[in-house]
Short mmCIF file of C-alpha atoms in Angstrom, two decimals:
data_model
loop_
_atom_site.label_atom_id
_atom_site.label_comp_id
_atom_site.label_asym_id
_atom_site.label_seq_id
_atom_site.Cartn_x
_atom_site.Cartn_y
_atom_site.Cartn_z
CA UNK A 846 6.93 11.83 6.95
CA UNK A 847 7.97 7.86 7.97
CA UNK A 848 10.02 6.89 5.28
CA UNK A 849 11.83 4.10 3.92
CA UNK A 850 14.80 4.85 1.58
CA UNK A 851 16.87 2.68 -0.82
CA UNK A 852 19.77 4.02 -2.18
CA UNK A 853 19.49 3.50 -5.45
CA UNK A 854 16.58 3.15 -8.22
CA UNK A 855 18.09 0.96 -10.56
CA UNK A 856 21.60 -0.35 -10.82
CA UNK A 857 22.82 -2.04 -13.93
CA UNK A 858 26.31 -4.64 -12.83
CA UNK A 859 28.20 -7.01 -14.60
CA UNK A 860 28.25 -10.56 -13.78
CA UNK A 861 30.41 -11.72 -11.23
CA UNK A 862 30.68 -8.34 -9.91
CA UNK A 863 29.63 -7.35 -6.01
CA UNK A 864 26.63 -5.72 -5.51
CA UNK A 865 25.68 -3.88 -2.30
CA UNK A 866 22.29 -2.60 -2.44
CA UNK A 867 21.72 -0.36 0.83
CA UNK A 868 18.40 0.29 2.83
CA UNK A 869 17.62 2.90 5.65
CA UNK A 870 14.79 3.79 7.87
CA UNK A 871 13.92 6.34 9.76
CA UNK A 872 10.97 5.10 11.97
CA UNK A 873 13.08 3.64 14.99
CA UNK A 874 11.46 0.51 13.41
CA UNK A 875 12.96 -2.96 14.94
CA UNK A 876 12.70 -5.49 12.06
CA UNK A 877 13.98 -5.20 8.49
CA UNK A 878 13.57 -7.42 5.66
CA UNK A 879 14.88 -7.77 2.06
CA UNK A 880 12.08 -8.67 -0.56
CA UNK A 881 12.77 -9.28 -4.47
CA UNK A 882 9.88 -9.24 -6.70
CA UNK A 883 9.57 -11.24 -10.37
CA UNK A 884 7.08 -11.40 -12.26
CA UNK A 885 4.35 -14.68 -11.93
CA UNK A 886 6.58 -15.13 -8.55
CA UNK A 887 5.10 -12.24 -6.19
CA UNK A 888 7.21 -11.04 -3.28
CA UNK A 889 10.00 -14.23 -2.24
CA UNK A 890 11.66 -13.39 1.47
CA UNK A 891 15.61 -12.92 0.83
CA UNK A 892 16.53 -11.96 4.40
CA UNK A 893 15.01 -10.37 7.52
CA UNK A 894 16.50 -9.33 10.73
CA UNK A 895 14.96 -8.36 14.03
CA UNK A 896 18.16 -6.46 16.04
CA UNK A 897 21.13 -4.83 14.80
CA UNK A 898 24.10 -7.45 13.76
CA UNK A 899 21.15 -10.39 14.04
CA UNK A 900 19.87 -11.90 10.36
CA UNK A 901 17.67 -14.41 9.46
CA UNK A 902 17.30 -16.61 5.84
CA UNK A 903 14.44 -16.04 4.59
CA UNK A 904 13.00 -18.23 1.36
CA UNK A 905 15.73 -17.86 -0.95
CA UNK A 906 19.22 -16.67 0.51
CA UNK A 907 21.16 -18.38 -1.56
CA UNK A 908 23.58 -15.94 -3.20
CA UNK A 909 22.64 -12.78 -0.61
CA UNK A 910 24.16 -12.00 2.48
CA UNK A 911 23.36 -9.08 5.12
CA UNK A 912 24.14 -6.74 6.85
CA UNK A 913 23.18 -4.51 10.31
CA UNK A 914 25.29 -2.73 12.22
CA UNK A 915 23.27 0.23 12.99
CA UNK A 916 19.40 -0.54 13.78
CA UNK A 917 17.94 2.07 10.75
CA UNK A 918 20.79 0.37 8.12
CA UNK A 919 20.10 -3.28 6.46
CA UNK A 920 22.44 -3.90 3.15
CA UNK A 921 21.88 -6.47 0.71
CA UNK A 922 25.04 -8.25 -0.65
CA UNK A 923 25.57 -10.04 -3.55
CA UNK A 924 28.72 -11.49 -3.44
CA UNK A 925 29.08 -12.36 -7.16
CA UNK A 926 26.29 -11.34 -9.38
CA UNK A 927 24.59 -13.32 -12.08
CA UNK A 928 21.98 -12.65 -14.21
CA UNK A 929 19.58 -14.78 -12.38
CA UNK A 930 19.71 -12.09 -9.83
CA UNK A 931 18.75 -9.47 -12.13
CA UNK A 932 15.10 -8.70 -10.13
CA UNK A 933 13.57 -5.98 -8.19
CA UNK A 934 14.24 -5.68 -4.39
CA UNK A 935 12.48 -3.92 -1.91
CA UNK A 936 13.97 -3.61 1.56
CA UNK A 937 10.94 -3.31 4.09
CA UNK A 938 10.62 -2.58 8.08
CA UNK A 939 8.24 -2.66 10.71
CA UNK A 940 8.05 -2.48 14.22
CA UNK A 941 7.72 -5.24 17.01
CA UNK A 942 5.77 -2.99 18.99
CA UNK A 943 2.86 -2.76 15.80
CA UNK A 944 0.74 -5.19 14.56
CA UNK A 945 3.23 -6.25 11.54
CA UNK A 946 2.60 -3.61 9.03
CA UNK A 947 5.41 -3.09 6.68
CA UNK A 948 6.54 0.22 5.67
CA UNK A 949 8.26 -0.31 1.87
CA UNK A 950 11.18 1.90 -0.20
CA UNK A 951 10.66 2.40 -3.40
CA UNK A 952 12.49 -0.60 -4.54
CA UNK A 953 15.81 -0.62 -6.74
CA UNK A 954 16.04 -2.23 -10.10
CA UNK A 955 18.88 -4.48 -10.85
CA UNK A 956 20.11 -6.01 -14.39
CA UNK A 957 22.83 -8.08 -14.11
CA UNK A 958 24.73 -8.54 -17.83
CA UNK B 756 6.74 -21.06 0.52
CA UNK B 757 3.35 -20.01 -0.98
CA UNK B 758 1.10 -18.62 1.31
CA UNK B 759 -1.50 -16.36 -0.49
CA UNK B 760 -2.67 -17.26 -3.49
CA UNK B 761 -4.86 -14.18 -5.41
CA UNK B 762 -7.71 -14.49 -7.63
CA UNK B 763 -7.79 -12.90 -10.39
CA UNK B 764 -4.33 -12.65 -11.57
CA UNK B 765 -6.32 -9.89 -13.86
CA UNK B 766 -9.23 -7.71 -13.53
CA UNK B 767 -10.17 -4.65 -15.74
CA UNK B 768 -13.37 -2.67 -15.33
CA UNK B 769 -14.78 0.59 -15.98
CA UNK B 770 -14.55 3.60 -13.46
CA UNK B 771 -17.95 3.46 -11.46
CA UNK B 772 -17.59 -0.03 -10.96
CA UNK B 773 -16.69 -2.56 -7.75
CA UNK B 774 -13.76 -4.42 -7.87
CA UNK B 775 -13.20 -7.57 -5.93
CA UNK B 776 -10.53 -9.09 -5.31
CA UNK B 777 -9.96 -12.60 -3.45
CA UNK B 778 -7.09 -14.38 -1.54
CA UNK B 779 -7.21 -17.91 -0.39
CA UNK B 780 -4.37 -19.23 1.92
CA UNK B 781 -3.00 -22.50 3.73
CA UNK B 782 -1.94 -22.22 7.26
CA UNK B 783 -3.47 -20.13 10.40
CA UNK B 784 -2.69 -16.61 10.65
CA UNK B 785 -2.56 -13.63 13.49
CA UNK B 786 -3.67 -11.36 10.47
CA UNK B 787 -4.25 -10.98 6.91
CA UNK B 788 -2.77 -7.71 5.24
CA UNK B 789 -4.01 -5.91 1.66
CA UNK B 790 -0.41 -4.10 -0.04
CA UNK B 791 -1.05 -1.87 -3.13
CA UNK B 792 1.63 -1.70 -5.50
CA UNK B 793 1.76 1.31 -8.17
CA UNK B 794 3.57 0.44 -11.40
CA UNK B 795 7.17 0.08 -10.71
CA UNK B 796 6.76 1.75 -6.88
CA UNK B 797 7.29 0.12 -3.81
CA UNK B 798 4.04 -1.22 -2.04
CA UNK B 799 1.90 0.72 0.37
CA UNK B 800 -0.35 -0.88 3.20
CA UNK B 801 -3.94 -0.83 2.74
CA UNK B 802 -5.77 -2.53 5.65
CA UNK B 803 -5.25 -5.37 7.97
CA UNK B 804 -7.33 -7.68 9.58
CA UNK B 805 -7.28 -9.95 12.36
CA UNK B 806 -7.95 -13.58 12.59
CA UNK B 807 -10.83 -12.80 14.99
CA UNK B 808 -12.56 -10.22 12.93
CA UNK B 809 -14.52 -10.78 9.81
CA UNK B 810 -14.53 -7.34 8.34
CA UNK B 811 -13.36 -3.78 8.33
CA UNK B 812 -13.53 -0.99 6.51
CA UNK B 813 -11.17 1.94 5.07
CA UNK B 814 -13.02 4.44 2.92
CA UNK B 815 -13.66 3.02 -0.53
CA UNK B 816 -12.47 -0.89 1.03
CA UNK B 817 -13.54 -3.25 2.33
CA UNK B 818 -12.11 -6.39 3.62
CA UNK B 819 -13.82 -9.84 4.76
CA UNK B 820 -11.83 -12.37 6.63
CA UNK B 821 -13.23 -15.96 6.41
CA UNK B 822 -11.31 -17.84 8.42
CA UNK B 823 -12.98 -21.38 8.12
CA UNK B 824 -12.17 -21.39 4.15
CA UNK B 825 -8.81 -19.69 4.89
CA UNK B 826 -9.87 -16.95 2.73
CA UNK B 827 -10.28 -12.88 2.40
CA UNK B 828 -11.59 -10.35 -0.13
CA UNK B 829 -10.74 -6.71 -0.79
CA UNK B 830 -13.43 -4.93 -2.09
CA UNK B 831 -13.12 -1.53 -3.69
CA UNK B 832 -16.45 0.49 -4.34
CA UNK B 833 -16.66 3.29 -7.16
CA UNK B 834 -13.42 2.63 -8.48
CA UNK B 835 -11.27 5.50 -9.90
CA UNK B 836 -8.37 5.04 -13.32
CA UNK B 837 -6.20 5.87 -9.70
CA UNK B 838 -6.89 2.63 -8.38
CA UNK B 839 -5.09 0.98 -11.29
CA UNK B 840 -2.20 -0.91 -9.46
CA UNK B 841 -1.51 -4.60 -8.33
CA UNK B 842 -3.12 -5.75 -5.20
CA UNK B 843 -1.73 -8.28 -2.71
CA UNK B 844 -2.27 -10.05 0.40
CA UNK B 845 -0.38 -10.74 3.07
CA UNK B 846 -0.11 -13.07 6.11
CA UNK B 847 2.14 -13.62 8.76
CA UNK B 848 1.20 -17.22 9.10
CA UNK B 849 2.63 -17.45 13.07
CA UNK B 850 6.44 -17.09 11.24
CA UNK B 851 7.52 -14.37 13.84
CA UNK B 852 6.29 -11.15 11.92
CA UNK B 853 7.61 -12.08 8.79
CA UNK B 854 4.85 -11.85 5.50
CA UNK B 855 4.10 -14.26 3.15
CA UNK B 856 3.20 -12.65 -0.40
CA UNK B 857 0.90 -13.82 -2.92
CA UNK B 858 1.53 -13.12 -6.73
CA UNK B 859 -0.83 -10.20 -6.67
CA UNK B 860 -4.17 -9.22 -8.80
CA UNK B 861 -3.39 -6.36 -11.36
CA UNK B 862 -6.23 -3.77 -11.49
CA UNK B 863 -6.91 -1.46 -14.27
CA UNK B 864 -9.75 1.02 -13.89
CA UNK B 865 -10.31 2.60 -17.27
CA UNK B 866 -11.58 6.18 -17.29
#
Protein backbone atom coordinates (compact mmCIF):
# COMPACT_ATOMS: atom_id res chain seq x y z
CA UNK A 1 0.00 0.00 0.00
CA UNK A 2 1.38 3.74 -1.41
CA UNK A 3 1.89 5.54 1.57
CA UNK A 4 2.81 8.77 2.84
CA UNK A 5 4.30 8.95 6.39
CA UNK A 6 4.97 11.85 8.82
CA UNK A 7 6.87 11.23 11.66
CA UNK A 8 5.06 12.43 14.17
CA UNK A 9 1.18 13.01 15.09
CA UNK A 10 1.37 15.84 17.22
CA UNK A 11 4.32 17.62 18.71
CA UNK A 12 3.90 20.10 21.49
CA UNK A 13 7.48 22.82 21.49
CA UNK A 14 8.28 25.75 23.25
CA UNK A 15 8.69 29.00 21.66
CA UNK A 16 11.79 29.83 20.19
CA UNK A 17 12.68 26.30 20.06
CA UNK A 18 13.63 24.34 16.51
CA UNK A 19 11.24 22.27 15.14
CA UNK A 20 11.95 19.65 12.44
CA UNK A 21 8.92 18.01 11.34
CA UNK A 22 10.00 15.04 8.87
CA UNK A 23 8.04 13.54 5.81
CA UNK A 24 8.71 10.29 3.73
CA UNK A 25 7.29 8.57 0.77
CA UNK A 26 7.44 5.57 -0.59
CA UNK A 27 5.90 5.90 -4.14
CA UNK A 28 9.18 6.91 -6.11
CA UNK A 29 6.98 10.08 -6.32
CA UNK A 30 9.01 13.28 -7.82
CA UNK A 31 7.39 16.33 -6.14
CA UNK A 32 6.81 17.01 -2.45
CA UNK A 33 5.09 19.74 -0.80
CA UNK A 34 4.52 21.05 2.77
CA UNK A 35 0.81 22.15 3.48
CA UNK A 36 -0.46 23.70 6.96
CA UNK A 37 -4.07 23.78 7.53
CA UNK A 38 -6.10 26.50 10.00
CA UNK A 39 -9.19 26.75 10.42
CA UNK A 40 -11.45 29.50 8.04
CA UNK A 41 -7.88 29.46 6.08
CA UNK A 42 -8.04 25.96 4.14
CA UNK A 43 -4.79 24.42 2.94
CA UNK A 44 -1.87 27.63 2.51
CA UNK A 45 1.37 26.19 0.34
CA UNK A 46 4.54 26.39 2.82
CA UNK A 47 7.06 24.79 0.46
CA UNK A 48 7.22 22.36 -2.48
CA UNK A 49 10.07 20.83 -4.26
CA UNK A 50 10.31 18.96 -7.52
CA UNK A 51 14.08 17.08 -7.26
CA UNK A 52 16.11 16.17 -4.43
CA UNK A 53 18.21 19.31 -2.85
CA UNK A 54 15.74 21.72 -5.20
CA UNK A 55 12.84 23.83 -3.05
CA UNK A 56 10.46 26.18 -3.95
CA UNK A 57 8.39 29.06 -1.61
CA UNK A 58 5.29 28.42 -1.71
CA UNK A 59 2.46 31.07 -0.19
CA UNK A 60 3.76 31.58 3.12
CA UNK A 61 7.54 30.55 3.79
CA UNK A 62 8.24 32.92 6.00
CA UNK A 63 9.60 31.23 9.14
CA UNK A 64 10.03 27.48 7.32
CA UNK A 65 12.85 26.23 5.60
CA UNK A 66 13.43 22.73 3.73
CA UNK A 67 14.95 20.18 3.22
CA UNK A 68 15.78 17.12 0.41
CA UNK A 69 18.55 15.25 0.22
CA UNK A 70 17.16 11.95 -0.60
CA UNK A 71 14.13 12.03 -3.25
CA UNK A 72 11.42 9.99 -0.68
CA UNK A 73 12.66 12.59 2.44
CA UNK A 74 11.24 16.40 2.59
CA UNK A 75 11.71 18.04 6.31
CA UNK A 76 10.04 21.00 7.47
CA UNK A 77 12.15 23.42 9.62
CA UNK A 78 11.22 25.87 11.87
CA UNK A 79 14.03 27.65 12.85
CA UNK A 80 12.56 29.36 15.96
CA UNK A 81 9.06 28.52 16.82
CA UNK A 82 6.27 30.82 17.82
CA UNK A 83 2.96 30.31 18.61
CA UNK A 84 1.71 31.65 15.40
CA UNK A 85 3.06 28.50 13.98
CA UNK A 86 1.13 26.36 16.17
CA UNK A 87 -1.11 24.69 12.99
CA UNK A 88 -1.51 21.44 11.34
CA UNK A 89 0.89 20.39 8.50
CA UNK A 90 0.54 17.91 6.03
CA UNK A 91 3.51 17.02 3.84
CA UNK A 92 2.05 15.78 0.38
CA UNK A 93 3.68 14.14 -2.97
CA UNK A 94 2.85 13.33 -6.32
CA UNK A 95 4.36 12.34 -9.34
CA UNK A 96 5.38 14.35 -12.57
CA UNK A 97 4.63 11.48 -14.58
CA UNK A 98 0.55 11.60 -13.14
CA UNK A 99 -1.92 13.95 -13.69
CA UNK A 100 -1.18 15.97 -10.26
CA UNK A 101 -2.91 13.89 -7.72
CA UNK A 102 -1.56 14.28 -4.31
CA UNK A 103 -1.03 11.46 -2.08
CA UNK A 104 -1.34 13.03 1.81
CA UNK A 105 0.25 11.73 5.48
CA UNK A 106 -1.72 11.90 8.09
CA UNK A 107 -0.69 15.28 9.12
CA UNK A 108 1.19 16.23 12.52
CA UNK A 109 -0.23 18.56 15.07
CA UNK A 110 1.89 21.26 16.43
CA UNK A 111 1.28 23.69 19.61
CA UNK A 112 3.79 25.98 20.08
CA UNK A 113 3.67 27.50 24.01
CA UNK B 1 -3.45 33.19 -3.08
CA UNK B 2 -7.14 32.07 -3.10
CA UNK B 3 -8.01 29.93 -5.72
CA UNK B 4 -11.14 27.82 -4.80
CA UNK B 5 -13.62 29.20 -3.03
CA UNK B 6 -16.43 26.37 -1.61
CA UNK B 7 -20.00 26.81 -1.11
CA UNK B 8 -21.38 25.87 1.60
CA UNK B 9 -18.90 26.34 4.27
CA UNK B 10 -21.72 23.92 6.00
CA UNK B 11 -24.11 21.37 4.95
CA UNK B 12 -25.96 18.79 7.18
CA UNK B 13 -28.57 16.37 5.87
CA UNK B 14 -30.10 13.19 6.61
CA UNK B 15 -28.67 9.74 5.35
CA UNK B 16 -30.70 8.99 2.05
CA UNK B 17 -30.17 12.30 0.89
CA UNK B 18 -27.87 14.15 -2.07
CA UNK B 19 -25.36 16.35 -1.10
CA UNK B 20 -23.96 19.03 -3.30
CA UNK B 21 -21.33 20.70 -2.99
CA UNK B 22 -19.96 23.75 -5.22
CA UNK B 23 -16.54 25.42 -5.98
CA UNK B 24 -16.13 28.56 -7.91
CA UNK B 25 -12.54 29.68 -8.92
CA UNK B 26 -10.49 32.61 -10.67
CA UNK B 27 -7.87 31.70 -13.10
CA UNK B 28 -7.70 28.78 -15.93
CA UNK B 29 -6.88 25.42 -14.89
CA UNK B 30 -5.39 21.92 -16.47
CA UNK B 31 -7.78 20.26 -13.83
CA UNK B 32 -10.00 20.61 -10.97
CA UNK B 33 -9.47 18.02 -8.03
CA UNK B 34 -12.25 16.91 -5.10
CA UNK B 35 -9.89 16.01 -1.54
CA UNK B 36 -11.91 14.46 1.38
CA UNK B 37 -10.69 15.17 4.67
CA UNK B 38 -11.83 12.87 7.77
CA UNK B 39 -11.79 14.66 11.12
CA UNK B 40 -8.30 15.32 12.10
CA UNK B 41 -6.82 12.80 9.09
CA UNK B 42 -4.90 13.76 6.30
CA UNK B 43 -6.92 14.24 2.95
CA UNK B 44 -7.63 11.56 0.42
CA UNK B 45 -8.27 12.18 -3.43
CA UNK B 46 -11.65 11.77 -4.68
CA UNK B 47 -11.88 12.54 -8.43
CA UNK B 48 -10.33 14.82 -10.89
CA UNK B 49 -11.40 16.43 -13.81
CA UNK B 50 -10.05 18.01 -16.74
CA UNK B 51 -10.55 21.38 -18.17
CA UNK B 52 -11.93 19.72 -21.33
CA UNK B 53 -14.41 17.47 -19.72
CA UNK B 54 -17.63 18.45 -18.11
CA UNK B 55 -18.32 15.45 -15.98
CA UNK B 56 -17.28 12.16 -14.52
CA UNK B 57 -18.27 9.85 -12.33
CA UNK B 58 -16.87 7.65 -9.27
CA UNK B 59 -19.50 5.47 -7.65
CA UNK B 60 -21.72 7.53 -5.38
CA UNK B 61 -19.95 11.12 -7.16
CA UNK B 62 -20.30 12.97 -9.37
CA UNK B 63 -18.44 15.90 -10.61
CA UNK B 64 -19.42 18.76 -13.26
CA UNK B 65 -16.80 21.04 -14.58
CA UNK B 66 -18.15 24.38 -15.96
CA UNK B 67 -15.52 25.99 -17.27
CA UNK B 68 -17.16 29.27 -18.70
CA UNK B 69 -18.34 30.26 -14.95
CA UNK B 70 -15.03 28.89 -13.59
CA UNK B 71 -16.97 26.59 -11.55
CA UNK B 72 -17.46 22.68 -10.40
CA UNK B 73 -19.80 20.63 -8.21
CA UNK B 74 -19.34 17.37 -6.32
CA UNK B 75 -22.31 15.59 -5.99
CA UNK B 76 -22.79 12.71 -3.61
CA UNK B 77 -26.00 10.47 -4.07
CA UNK B 78 -27.52 8.37 -1.05
CA UNK B 79 -25.31 9.72 1.39
CA UNK B 80 -24.08 7.53 4.32
CA UNK B 81 -23.16 9.12 8.45
CA UNK B 82 -19.52 7.78 6.58
CA UNK B 83 -19.53 10.53 4.31
CA UNK B 84 -19.34 13.01 7.19
CA UNK B 85 -15.95 14.80 6.47
CA UNK B 86 -14.82 18.20 4.88
CA UNK B 87 -14.75 18.40 1.18
CA UNK B 88 -12.35 20.47 -0.95
CA UNK B 89 -11.36 21.42 -4.30
CA UNK B 90 -8.43 21.74 -5.87
CA UNK B 91 -6.76 23.34 -8.93
CA UNK B 92 -3.51 23.57 -10.29
CA UNK B 93 -4.20 26.86 -11.94
CA UNK B 94 -1.05 26.37 -14.71
CA UNK B 95 1.43 26.92 -11.31
CA UNK B 96 3.64 23.86 -12.33
CA UNK B 97 1.66 21.01 -10.43
CA UNK B 98 1.32 22.78 -7.40
CA UNK B 99 -2.68 22.94 -5.82
CA UNK B 100 -4.48 25.69 -4.79
CA UNK B 101 -6.95 24.82 -1.76
CA UNK B 102 -10.18 26.21 -0.98
CA UNK B 103 -11.44 26.47 2.73
CA UNK B 104 -13.47 23.32 2.34
CA UNK B 105 -17.41 22.43 2.87
CA UNK B 106 -17.93 20.33 6.14
CA UNK B 107 -20.48 17.50 5.61
CA UNK B 108 -22.38 15.80 8.25
CA UNK B 109 -24.68 12.95 7.26
CA UNK B 110 -26.78 12.10 10.29
CA UNK B 111 -27.88 8.49 10.64
Amino acid sequence: DVKVTQSSRYLVKRTGEKVFLECVQDMDHENMFWYRQDPGLGLRLIYFSYDVKMKEKGDIPEGYSVSREKKERFSLILESASTNQTSMYLCASSSTRGPGELFFGEGSRLTVL
Amino acid sequence: SQQGEEDPQALSIQEGENATMNCSYKTSINNLQWYRQNSGRGLVHLILIRSNEREKHSGRLRVTLDTSKKSSSLLITASRAADTASYFCATDAHQGGKLIFGQGTELSVKP
